[in-house]
PDB file of C-alpha atoms (C1' of nucleotides) in Angstrom:
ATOM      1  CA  UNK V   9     114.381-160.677 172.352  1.00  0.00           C
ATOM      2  CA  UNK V  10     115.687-164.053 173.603  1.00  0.00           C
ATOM      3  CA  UNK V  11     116.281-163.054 176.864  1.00  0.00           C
ATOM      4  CA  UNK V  12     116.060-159.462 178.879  1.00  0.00           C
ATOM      5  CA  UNK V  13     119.097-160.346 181.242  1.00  0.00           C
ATOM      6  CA  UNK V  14     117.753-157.215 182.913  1.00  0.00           C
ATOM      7  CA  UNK V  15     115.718-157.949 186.429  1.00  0.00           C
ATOM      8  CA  UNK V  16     112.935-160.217 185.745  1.00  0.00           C
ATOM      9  CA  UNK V  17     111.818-162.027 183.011  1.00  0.00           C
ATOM     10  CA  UNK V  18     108.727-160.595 180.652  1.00  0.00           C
ATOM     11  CA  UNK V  19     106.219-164.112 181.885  1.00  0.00           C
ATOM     12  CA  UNK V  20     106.973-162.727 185.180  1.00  0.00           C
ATOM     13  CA  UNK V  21     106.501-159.229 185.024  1.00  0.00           C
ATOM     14  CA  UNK V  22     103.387-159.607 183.044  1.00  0.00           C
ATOM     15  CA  UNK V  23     102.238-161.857 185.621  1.00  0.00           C
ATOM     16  CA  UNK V  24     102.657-159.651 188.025  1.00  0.00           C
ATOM     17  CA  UNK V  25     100.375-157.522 186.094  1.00  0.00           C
ATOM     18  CA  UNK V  26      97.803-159.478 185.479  1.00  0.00           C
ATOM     19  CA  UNK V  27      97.790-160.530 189.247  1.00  0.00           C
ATOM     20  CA  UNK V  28      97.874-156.968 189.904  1.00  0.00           C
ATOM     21  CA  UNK V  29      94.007-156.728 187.831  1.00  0.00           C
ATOM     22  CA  UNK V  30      93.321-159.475 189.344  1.00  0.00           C
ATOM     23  CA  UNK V  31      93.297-158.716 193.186  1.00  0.00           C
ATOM     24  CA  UNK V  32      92.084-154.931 192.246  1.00  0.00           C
ATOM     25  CA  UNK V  33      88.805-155.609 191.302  1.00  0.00           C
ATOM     26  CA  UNK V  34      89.872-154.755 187.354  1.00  0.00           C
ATOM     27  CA  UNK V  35      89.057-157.966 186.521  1.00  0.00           C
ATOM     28  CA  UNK V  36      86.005-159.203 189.034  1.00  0.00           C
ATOM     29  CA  UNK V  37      85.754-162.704 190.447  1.00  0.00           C
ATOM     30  CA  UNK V  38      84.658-165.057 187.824  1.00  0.00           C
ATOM     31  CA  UNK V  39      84.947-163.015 184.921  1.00  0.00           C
ATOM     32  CA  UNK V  40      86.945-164.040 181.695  1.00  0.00           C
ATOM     33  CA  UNK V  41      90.315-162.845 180.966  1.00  0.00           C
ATOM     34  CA  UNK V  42      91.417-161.528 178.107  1.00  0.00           C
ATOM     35  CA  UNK V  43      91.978-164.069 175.137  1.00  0.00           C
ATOM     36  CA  UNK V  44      95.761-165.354 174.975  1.00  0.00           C
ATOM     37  CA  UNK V  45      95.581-163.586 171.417  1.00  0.00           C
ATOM     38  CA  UNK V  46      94.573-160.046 172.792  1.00  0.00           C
ATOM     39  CA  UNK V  47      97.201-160.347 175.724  1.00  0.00           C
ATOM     40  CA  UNK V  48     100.154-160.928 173.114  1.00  0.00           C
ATOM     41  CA  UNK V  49      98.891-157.943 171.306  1.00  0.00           C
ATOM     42  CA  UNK V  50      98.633-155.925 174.238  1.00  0.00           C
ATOM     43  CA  UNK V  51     102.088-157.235 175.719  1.00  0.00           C
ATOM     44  CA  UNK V  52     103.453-157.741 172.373  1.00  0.00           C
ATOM     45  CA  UNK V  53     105.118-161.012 173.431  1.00  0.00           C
ATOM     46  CA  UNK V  54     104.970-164.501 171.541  1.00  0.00           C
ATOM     47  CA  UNK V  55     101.529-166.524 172.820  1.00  0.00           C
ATOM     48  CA  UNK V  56     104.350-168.793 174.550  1.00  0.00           C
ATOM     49  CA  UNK V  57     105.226-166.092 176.904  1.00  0.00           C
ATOM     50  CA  UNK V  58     101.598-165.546 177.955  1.00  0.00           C
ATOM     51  CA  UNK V  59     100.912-168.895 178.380  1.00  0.00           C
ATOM     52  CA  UNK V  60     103.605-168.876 180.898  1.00  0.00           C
ATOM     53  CA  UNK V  61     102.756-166.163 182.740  1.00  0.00           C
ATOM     54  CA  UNK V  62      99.130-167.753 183.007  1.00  0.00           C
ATOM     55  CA  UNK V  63     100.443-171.120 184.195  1.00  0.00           C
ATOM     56  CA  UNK V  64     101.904-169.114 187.144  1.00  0.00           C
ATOM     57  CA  UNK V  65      98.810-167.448 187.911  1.00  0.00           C
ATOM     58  CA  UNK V  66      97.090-171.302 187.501  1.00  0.00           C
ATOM     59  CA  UNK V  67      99.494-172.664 189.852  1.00  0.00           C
ATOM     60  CA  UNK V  68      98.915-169.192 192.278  1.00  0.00           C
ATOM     61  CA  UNK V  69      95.648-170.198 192.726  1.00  0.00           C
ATOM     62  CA  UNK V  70      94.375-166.399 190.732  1.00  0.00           C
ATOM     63  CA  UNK V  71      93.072-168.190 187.519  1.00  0.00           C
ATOM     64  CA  UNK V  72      91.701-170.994 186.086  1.00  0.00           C
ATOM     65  CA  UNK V  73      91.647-172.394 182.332  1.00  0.00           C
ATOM     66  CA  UNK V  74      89.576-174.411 180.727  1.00  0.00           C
ATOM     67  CA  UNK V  75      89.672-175.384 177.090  1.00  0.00           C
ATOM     68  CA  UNK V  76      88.103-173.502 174.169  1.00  0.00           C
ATOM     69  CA  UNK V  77      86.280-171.510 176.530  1.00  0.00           C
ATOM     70  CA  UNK V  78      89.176-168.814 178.450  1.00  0.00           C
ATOM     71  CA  UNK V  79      90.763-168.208 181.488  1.00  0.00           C
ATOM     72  CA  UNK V  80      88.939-166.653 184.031  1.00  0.00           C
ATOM     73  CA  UNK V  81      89.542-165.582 187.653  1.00  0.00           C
ATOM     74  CA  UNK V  82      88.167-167.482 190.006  1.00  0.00           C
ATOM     75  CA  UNK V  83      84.789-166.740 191.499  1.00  0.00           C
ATOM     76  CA  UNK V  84      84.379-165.571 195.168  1.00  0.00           C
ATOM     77  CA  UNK V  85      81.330-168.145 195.624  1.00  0.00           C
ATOM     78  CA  UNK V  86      84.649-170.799 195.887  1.00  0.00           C
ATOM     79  CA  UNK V  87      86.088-169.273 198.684  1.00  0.00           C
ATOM     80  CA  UNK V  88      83.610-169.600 201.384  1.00  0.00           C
ATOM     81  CA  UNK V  89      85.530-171.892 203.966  1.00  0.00           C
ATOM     82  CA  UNK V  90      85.058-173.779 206.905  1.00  0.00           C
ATOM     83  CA  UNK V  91      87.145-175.384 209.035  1.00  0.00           C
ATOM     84  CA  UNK V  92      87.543-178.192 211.518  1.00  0.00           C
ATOM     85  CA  UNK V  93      90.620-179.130 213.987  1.00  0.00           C
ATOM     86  CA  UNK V  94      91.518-182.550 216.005  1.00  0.00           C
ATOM     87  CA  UNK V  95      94.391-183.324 217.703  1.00  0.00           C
ATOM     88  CA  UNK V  96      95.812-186.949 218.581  1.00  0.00           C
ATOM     89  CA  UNK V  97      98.772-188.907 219.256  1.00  0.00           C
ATOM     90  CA  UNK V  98      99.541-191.288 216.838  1.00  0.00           C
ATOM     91  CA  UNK V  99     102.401-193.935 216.145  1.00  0.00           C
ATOM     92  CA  UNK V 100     105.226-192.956 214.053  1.00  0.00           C
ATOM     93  CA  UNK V 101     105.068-195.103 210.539  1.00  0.00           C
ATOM     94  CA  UNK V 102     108.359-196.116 208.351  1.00  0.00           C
ATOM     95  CA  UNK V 103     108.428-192.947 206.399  1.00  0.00           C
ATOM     96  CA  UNK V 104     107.423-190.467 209.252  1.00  0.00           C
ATOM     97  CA  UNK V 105     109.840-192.547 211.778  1.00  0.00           C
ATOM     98  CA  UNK V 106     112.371-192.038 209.207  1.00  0.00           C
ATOM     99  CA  UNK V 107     111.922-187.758 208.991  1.00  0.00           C
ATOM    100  CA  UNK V 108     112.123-187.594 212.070  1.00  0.00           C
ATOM    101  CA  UNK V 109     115.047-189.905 212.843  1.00  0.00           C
ATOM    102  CA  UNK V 110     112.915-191.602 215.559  1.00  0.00           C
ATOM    103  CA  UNK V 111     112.112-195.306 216.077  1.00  0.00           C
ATOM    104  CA  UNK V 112     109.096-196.370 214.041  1.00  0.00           C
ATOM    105  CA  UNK V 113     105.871-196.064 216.899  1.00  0.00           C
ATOM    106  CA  UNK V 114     107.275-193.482 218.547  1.00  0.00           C
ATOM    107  CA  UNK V 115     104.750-191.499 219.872  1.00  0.00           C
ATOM    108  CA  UNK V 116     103.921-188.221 217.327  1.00  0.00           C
ATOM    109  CA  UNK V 117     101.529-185.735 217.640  1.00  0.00           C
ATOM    110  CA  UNK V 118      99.079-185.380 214.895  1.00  0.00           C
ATOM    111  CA  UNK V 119      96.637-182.438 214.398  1.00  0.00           C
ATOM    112  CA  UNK V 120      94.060-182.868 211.759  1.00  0.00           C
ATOM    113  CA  UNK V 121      92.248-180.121 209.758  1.00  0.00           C
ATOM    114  CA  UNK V 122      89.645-180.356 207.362  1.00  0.00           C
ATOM    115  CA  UNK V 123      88.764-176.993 205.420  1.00  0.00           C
ATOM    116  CA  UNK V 124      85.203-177.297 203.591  1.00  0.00           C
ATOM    117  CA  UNK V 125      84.931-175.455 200.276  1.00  0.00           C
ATOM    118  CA  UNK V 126      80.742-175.022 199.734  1.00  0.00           C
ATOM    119  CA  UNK V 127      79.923-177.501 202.386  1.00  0.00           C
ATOM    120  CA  UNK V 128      82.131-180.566 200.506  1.00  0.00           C
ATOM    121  CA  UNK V 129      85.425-181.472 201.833  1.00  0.00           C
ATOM    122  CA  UNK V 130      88.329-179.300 200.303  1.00  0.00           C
ATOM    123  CA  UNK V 131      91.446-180.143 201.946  1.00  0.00           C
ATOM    124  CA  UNK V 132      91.958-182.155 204.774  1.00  0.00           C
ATOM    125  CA  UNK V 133      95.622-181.123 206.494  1.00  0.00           C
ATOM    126  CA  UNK V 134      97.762-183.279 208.822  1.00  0.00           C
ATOM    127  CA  UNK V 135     100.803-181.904 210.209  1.00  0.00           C
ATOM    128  CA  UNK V 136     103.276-184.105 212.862  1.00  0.00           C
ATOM    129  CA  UNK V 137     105.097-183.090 215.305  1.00  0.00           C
ATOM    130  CA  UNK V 138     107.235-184.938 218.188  1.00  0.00           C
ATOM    131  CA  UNK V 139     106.062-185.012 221.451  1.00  0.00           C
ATOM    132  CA  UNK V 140     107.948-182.785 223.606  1.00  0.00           C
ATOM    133  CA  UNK V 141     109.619-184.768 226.719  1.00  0.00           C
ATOM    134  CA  UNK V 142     109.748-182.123 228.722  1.00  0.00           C
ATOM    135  CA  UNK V 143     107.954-178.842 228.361  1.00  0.00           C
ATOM    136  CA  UNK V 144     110.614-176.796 227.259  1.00  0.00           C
ATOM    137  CA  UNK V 145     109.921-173.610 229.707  1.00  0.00           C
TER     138      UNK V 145
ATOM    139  CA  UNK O  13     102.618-185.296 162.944  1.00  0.00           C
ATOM    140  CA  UNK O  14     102.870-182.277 164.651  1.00  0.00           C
ATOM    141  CA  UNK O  15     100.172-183.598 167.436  1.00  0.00           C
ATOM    142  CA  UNK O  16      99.272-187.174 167.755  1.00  0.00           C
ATOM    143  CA  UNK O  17      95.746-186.118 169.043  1.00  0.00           C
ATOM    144  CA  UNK O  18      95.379-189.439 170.249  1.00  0.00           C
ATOM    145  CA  UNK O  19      95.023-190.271 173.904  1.00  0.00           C
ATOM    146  CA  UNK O  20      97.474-188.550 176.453  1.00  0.00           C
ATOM    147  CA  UNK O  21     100.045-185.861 175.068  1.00  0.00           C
ATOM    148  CA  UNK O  22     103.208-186.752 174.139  1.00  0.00           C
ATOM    149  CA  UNK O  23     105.062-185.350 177.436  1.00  0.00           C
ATOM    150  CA  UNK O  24     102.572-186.917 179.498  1.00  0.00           C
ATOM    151  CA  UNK O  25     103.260-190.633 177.999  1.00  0.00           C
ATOM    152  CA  UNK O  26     107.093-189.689 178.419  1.00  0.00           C
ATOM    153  CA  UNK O  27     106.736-188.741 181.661  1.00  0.00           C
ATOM    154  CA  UNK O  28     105.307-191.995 182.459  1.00  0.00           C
ATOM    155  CA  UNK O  29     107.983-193.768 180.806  1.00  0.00           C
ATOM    156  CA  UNK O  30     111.064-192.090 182.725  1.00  0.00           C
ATOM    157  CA  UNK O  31     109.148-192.492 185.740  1.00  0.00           C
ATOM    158  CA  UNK O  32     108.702-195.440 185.731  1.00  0.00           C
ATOM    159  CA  UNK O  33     112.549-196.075 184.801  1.00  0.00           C
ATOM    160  CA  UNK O  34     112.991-194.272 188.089  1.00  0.00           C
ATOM    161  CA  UNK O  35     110.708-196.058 189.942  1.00  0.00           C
ATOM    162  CA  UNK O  36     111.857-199.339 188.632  1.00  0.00           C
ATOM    163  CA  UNK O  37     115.562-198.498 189.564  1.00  0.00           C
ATOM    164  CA  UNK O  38     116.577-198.779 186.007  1.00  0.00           C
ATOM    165  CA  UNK O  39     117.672-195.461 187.194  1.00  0.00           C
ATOM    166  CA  UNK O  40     119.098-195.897 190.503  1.00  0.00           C
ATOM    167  CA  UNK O  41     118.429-193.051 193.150  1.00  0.00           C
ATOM    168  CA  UNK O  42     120.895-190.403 192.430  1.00  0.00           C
ATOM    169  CA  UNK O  43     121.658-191.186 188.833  1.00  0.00           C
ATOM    170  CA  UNK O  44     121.733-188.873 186.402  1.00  0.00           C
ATOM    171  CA  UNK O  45     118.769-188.725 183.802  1.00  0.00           C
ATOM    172  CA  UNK O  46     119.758-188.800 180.050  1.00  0.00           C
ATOM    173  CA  UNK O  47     120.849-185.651 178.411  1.00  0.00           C
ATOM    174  CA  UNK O  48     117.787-183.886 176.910  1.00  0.00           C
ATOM    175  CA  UNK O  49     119.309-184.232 173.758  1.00  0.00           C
ATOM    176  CA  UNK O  50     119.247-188.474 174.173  1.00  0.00           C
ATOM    177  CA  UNK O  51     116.039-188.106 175.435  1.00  0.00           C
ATOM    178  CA  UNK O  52     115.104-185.979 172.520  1.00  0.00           C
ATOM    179  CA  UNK O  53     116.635-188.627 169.924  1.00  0.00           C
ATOM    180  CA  UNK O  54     115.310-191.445 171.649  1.00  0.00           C
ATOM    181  CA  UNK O  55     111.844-190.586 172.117  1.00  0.00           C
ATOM    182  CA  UNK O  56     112.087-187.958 168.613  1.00  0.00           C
ATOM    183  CA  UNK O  57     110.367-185.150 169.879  1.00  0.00           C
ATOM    184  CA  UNK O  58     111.150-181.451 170.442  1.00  0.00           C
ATOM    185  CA  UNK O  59     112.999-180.266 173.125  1.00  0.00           C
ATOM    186  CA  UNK O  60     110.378-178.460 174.869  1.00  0.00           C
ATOM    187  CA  UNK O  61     108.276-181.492 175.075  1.00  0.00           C
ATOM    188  CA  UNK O  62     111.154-183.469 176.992  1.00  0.00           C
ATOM    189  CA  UNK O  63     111.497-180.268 179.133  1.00  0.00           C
ATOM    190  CA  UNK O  64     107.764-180.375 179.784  1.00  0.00           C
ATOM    191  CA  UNK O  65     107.492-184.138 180.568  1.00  0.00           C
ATOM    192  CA  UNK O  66     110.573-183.458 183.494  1.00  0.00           C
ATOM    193  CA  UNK O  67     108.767-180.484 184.689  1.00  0.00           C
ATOM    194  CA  UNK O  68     105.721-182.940 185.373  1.00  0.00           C
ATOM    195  CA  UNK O  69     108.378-185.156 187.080  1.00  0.00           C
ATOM    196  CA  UNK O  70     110.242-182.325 188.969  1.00  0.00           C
ATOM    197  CA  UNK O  71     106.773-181.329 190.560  1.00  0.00           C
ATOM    198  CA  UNK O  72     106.270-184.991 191.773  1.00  0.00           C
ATOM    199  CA  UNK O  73     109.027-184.843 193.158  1.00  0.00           C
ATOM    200  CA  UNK O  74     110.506-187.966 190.808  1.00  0.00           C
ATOM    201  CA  UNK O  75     113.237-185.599 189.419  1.00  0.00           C
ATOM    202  CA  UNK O  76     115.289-182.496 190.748  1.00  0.00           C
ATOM    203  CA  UNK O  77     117.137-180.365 188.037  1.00  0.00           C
ATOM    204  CA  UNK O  78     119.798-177.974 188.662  1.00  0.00           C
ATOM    205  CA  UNK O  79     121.250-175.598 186.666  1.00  0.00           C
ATOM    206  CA  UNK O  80     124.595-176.956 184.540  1.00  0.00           C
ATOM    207  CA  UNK O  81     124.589-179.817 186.023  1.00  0.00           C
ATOM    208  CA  UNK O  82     121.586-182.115 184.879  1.00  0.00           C
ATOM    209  CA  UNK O  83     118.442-183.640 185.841  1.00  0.00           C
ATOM    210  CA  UNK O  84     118.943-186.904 188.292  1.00  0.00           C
ATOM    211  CA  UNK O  85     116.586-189.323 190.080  1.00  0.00           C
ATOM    212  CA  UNK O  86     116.278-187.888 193.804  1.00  0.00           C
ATOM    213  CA  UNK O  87     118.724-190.085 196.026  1.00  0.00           C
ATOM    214  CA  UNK O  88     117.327-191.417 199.411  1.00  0.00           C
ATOM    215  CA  UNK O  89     119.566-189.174 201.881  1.00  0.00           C
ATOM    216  CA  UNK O  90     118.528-186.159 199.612  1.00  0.00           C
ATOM    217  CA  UNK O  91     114.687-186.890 200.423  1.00  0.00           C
ATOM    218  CA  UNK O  92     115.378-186.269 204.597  1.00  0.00           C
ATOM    219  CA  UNK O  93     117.948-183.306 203.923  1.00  0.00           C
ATOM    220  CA  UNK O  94     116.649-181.610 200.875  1.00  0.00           C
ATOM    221  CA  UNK O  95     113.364-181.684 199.682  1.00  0.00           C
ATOM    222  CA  UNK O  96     110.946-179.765 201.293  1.00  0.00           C
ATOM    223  CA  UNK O  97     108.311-180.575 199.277  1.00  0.00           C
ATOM    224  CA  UNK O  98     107.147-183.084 197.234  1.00  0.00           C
ATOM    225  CA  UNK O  99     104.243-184.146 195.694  1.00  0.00           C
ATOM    226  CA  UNK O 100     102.432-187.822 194.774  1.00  0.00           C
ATOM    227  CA  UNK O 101      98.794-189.402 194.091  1.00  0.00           C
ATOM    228  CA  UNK O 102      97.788-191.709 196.655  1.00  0.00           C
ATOM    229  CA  UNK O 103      94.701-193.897 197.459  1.00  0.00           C
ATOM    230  CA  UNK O 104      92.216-192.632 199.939  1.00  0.00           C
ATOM    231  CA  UNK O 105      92.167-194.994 202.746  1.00  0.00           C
ATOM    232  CA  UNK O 106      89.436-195.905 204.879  1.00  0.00           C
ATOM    233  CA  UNK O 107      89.199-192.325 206.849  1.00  0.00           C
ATOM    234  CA  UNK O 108      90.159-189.866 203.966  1.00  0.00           C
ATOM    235  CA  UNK O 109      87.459-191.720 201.546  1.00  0.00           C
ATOM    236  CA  UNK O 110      84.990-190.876 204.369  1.00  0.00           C
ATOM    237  CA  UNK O 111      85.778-187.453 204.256  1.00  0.00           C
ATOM    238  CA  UNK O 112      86.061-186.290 200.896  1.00  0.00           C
ATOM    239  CA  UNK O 113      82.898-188.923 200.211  1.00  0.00           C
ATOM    240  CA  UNK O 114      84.529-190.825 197.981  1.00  0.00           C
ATOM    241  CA  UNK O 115      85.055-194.745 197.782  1.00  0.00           C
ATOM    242  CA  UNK O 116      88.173-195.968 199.631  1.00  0.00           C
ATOM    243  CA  UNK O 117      91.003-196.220 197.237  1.00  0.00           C
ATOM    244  CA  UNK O 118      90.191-192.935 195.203  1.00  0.00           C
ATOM    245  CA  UNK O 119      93.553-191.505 194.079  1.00  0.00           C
ATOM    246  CA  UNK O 120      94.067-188.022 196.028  1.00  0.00           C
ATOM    247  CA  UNK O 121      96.969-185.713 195.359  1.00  0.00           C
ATOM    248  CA  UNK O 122      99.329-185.459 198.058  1.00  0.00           C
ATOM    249  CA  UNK O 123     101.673-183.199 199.454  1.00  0.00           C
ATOM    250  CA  UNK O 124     103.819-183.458 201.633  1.00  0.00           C
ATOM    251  CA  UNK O 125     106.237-180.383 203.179  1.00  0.00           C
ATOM    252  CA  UNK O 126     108.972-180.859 205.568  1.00  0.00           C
ATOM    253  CA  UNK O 127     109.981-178.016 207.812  1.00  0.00           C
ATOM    254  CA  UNK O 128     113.282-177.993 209.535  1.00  0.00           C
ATOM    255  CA  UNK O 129     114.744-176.126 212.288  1.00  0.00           C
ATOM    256  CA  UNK O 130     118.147-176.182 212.376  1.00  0.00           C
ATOM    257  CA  UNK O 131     118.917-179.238 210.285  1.00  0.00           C
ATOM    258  CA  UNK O 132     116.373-181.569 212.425  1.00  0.00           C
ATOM    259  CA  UNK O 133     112.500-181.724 211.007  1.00  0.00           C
ATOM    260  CA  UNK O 134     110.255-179.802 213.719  1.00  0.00           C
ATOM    261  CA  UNK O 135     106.985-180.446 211.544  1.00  0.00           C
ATOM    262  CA  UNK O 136     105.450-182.883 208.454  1.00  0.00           C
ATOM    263  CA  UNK O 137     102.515-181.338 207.272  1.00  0.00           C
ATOM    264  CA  UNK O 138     100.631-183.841 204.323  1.00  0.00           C
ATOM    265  CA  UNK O 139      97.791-182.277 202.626  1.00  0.00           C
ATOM    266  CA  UNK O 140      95.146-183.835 200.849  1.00  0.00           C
ATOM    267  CA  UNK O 141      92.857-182.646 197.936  1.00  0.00           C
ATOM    268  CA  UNK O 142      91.084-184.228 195.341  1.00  0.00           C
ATOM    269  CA  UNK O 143      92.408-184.736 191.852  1.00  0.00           C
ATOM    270  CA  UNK O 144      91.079-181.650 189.889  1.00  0.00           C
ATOM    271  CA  UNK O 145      88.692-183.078 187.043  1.00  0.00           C
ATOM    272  CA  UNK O 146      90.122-180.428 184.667  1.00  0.00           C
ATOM    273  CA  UNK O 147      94.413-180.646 185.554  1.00  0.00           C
ATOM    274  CA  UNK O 148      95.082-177.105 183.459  1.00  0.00           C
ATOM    275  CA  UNK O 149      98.547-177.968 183.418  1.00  0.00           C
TER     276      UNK O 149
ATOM    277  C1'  DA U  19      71.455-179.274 163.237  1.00  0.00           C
ATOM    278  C1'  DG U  20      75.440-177.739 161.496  1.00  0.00           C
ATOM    279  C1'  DA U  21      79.175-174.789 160.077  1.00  0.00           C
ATOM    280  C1'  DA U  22      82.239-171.163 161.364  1.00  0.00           C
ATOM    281  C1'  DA U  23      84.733-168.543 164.600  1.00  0.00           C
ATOM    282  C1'  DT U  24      87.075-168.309 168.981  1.00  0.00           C
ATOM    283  C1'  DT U  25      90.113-169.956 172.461  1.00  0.00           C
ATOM    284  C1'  DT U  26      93.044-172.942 174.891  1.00  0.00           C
ATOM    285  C1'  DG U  27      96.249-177.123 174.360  1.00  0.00           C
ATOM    286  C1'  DT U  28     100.096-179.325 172.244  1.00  0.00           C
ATOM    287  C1'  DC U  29     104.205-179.528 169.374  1.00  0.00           C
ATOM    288  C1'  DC U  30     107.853-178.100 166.339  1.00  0.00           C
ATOM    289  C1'  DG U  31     112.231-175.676 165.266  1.00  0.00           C
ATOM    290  C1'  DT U  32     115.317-172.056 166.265  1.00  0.00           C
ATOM    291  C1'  DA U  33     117.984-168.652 168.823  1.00  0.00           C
ATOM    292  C1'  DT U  34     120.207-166.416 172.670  1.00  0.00           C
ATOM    293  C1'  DG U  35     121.386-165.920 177.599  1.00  0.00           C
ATOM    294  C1'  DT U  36     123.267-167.905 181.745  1.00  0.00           C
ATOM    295  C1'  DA U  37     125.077-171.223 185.055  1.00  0.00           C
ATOM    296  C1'  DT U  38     127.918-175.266 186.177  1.00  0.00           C
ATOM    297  C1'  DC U  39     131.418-178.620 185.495  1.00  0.00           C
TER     298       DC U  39
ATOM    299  C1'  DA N   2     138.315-172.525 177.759  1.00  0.00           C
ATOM    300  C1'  DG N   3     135.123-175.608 176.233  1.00  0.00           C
ATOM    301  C1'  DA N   4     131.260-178.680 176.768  1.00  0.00           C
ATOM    302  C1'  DT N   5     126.917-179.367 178.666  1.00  0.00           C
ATOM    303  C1'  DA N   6     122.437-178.148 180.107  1.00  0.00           C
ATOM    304  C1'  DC N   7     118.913-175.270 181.854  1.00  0.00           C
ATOM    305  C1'  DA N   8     116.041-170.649 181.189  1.00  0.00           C
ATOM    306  C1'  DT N   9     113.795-167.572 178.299  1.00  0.00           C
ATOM    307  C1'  DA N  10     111.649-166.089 174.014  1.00  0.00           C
ATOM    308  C1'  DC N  11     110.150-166.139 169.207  1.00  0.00           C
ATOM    309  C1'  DG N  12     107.018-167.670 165.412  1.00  0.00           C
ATOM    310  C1'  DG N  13     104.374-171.081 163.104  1.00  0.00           C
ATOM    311  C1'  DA N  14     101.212-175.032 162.849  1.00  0.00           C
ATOM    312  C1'  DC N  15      97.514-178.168 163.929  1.00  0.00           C
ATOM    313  C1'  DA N  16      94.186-180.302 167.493  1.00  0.00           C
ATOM    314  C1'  DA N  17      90.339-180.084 170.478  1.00  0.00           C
ATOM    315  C1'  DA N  18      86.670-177.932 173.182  1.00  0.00           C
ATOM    316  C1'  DT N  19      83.414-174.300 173.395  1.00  0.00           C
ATOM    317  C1'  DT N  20      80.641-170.675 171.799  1.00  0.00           C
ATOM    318  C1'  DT N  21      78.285-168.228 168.299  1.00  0.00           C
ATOM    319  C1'  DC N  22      75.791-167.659 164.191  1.00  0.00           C
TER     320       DC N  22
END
DNA sequence: AGAAATTTGTCCGTATGTATC
DNA sequence: AGATACATACGGACAAATTTC
């Protein structure tokens, strides 16, 4: 089977499964998947297939690999969160001057947020936006 | 030699390669990439090892594909109109080193997404993590 | 300590489907 | 219509990391 040409293809819907185990408990936080070998027994799909559908869970934030030991869902001791929020007015650089089709140190404001994964720094989020001249209501 | 096994995989040394052809403007911003099958003679690997090293460049954001038409290097007026997101290691500077506890400098993965509202940017948003110790991709 | 088994990672070659020029 | 190129899928092989015996 090269390709279905029906609907969806196979690395998708058996992501969608998987997912589907996944967020219902089936398979608990932090526990191993099934080997690549059993899935392409179960699914009856070359390993290439389930490797994709994996990388799409990876990049989906529902599993992690790690080699010569499996892929396993992530554990819900990684998800405890924090968060932190600043706002400030900052100067427009080249490249942001440049998005916004403003002169370069035009005013922008910038709201900072830092999320804390476990009490270490995680992600730390900046988003721009133009000042507004005039409130607009 | 079906694997080298030395070092960085193959698609991850010719990533580096066309990128930094791109980067060098050896290919100029807009430009067309080789055909996968030059790139396939040139560099003599499999096809789905040049596919893989442009998917590593396509989620930089160093390469856009489409469909029939070719992979080419991202022009400059297609970075403010088209793409919403793109991705890039930079160095921590003085503040983000703080945060994350790291020395200034650290490389941190970057993204960056662009949101538009009727063709003008309304918001930048630029997230930054650490780079994973493990990269499962 | 060490060998074997397991599991993910990488790579090859091929084939077919589909979209664009 | 034909050429080109991307998307999906198969099966086989070896490498490398981890676990198990």
């Amino acid at each position: 089977m090269p390709t279905p040409s029906y609907g969806q293809p196979r690395y998708r819907v058996i992501a969608d499964e998987l997912r589907e185990r996944i967020e219902s408990g089936l398979i608990p936080p932090g526990a191993l998947l099934p080997a690549e070998s059993v899935l392409t027994a179960e699914f009856r799909v070359a390993r290439g297939t389930i490797r994709k559908a994996i990388a799409v869970l990876r990049e989906e934030g529902y599993a992690i690999s790690e080699h010569g030991r499996g892929t396993y869902a992530p554990a819900q001791a990684d998800r405890r969160v924090d968060a932190s929020e600043q706002q400030q007015e900052l100067p427009a650089d080249a490249h942001l001057a440049d998005l916004f089709k403003v002169a370069p140190g035009t005013m922008l404001v910038a709201r900072t947020t830092v999320i804390r994964r476990s009490n270490q720094v995680d992600t730390v989020v900046r988003t721009y936006r133009l000042r507004p001249k005039h409130p607009s209501r």
